[in-house]
XYZ file of C-alpha atoms in Angstrom:
73
model
C -151.184 -88.338 152.055
C -147.594 -89.310 152.026
C -144.718 -87.156 150.558
C -142.660 -90.138 150.065
C -139.704 -89.867 146.820
C -139.255 -92.759 144.981
C -135.892 -92.430 143.205
C -132.213 -93.397 142.022
C -129.252 -92.970 143.162
C -125.417 -93.608 143.662
C -123.528 -95.064 146.870
C -120.636 -92.561 147.429
C -119.708 -93.005 150.708
C -120.601 -96.298 153.001
C -118.836 -97.190 156.617
C -119.371 -100.596 157.228
C -119.098 -100.043 161.263
C -121.962 -97.495 161.686
C -124.099 -98.810 158.079
C -124.596 -95.032 156.864
C -123.202 -93.220 153.835
C -124.142 -90.575 151.207
C -125.819 -91.115 148.307
C -124.890 -88.575 144.980
C -128.229 -87.953 143.069
C -128.542 -87.829 139.133
C -128.591 -84.181 139.549
C -124.975 -84.195 141.938
C -126.907 -83.611 145.239
C -125.489 -85.383 147.926
C -127.904 -87.007 150.407
C -127.076 -89.227 153.599
C -128.891 -91.784 155.441
C -127.890 -93.405 158.241
C -128.832 -97.259 159.605
C -132.257 -97.141 160.422
C -132.506 -96.256 156.437
C -130.196 -99.241 155.625
C -131.440 -101.669 157.420
C -135.458 -100.856 156.052
C -133.771 -102.191 152.354
C -133.242 -105.501 153.900
C -129.077 -105.131 152.846
C -126.021 -106.568 154.031
C -123.775 -104.266 152.333
C -123.114 -101.823 150.174
C -120.162 -100.561 147.395
C -119.170 -97.123 146.395
C -120.522 -96.720 142.883
C -123.416 -99.038 143.182
C -126.770 -97.826 142.034
C -129.553 -98.076 144.351
C -133.351 -97.256 144.854
C -134.151 -94.595 147.505
C -137.409 -93.750 149.581
C -137.343 -90.002 150.895
C -140.085 -88.650 152.963
C -139.438 -85.021 154.503
C -135.593 -84.739 153.166
C -134.727 -87.857 154.529
C -133.881 -90.925 153.225
C -136.305 -93.501 154.919
C -134.757 -97.053 152.767
C -131.692 -97.873 150.673
C -132.543 -100.843 148.561
C -130.794 -102.138 145.386
C -131.827 -100.660 142.016
C -132.545 -104.249 141.264
C -134.975 -105.172 144.303
C -138.234 -102.838 144.896
C -138.999 -100.686 147.357
C -141.215 -101.728 150.293
C -144.501 -100.120 150.773
């Protein structure tokens, strides 16, 4: 059984060189994402303030994608 949680947030920071950044959840919590999580969502770039869907496992963001895209299974 997976402990994968799906949620939404807003892009707080994004570094185009490293493809890493942070997301602000609706409760104000800030979570960091790495290049692997960014790549898993099939994105090319993000903008500050953009709404995103997230998959979180074990306290780590594993997928970041646009709110208009479904999260991969």
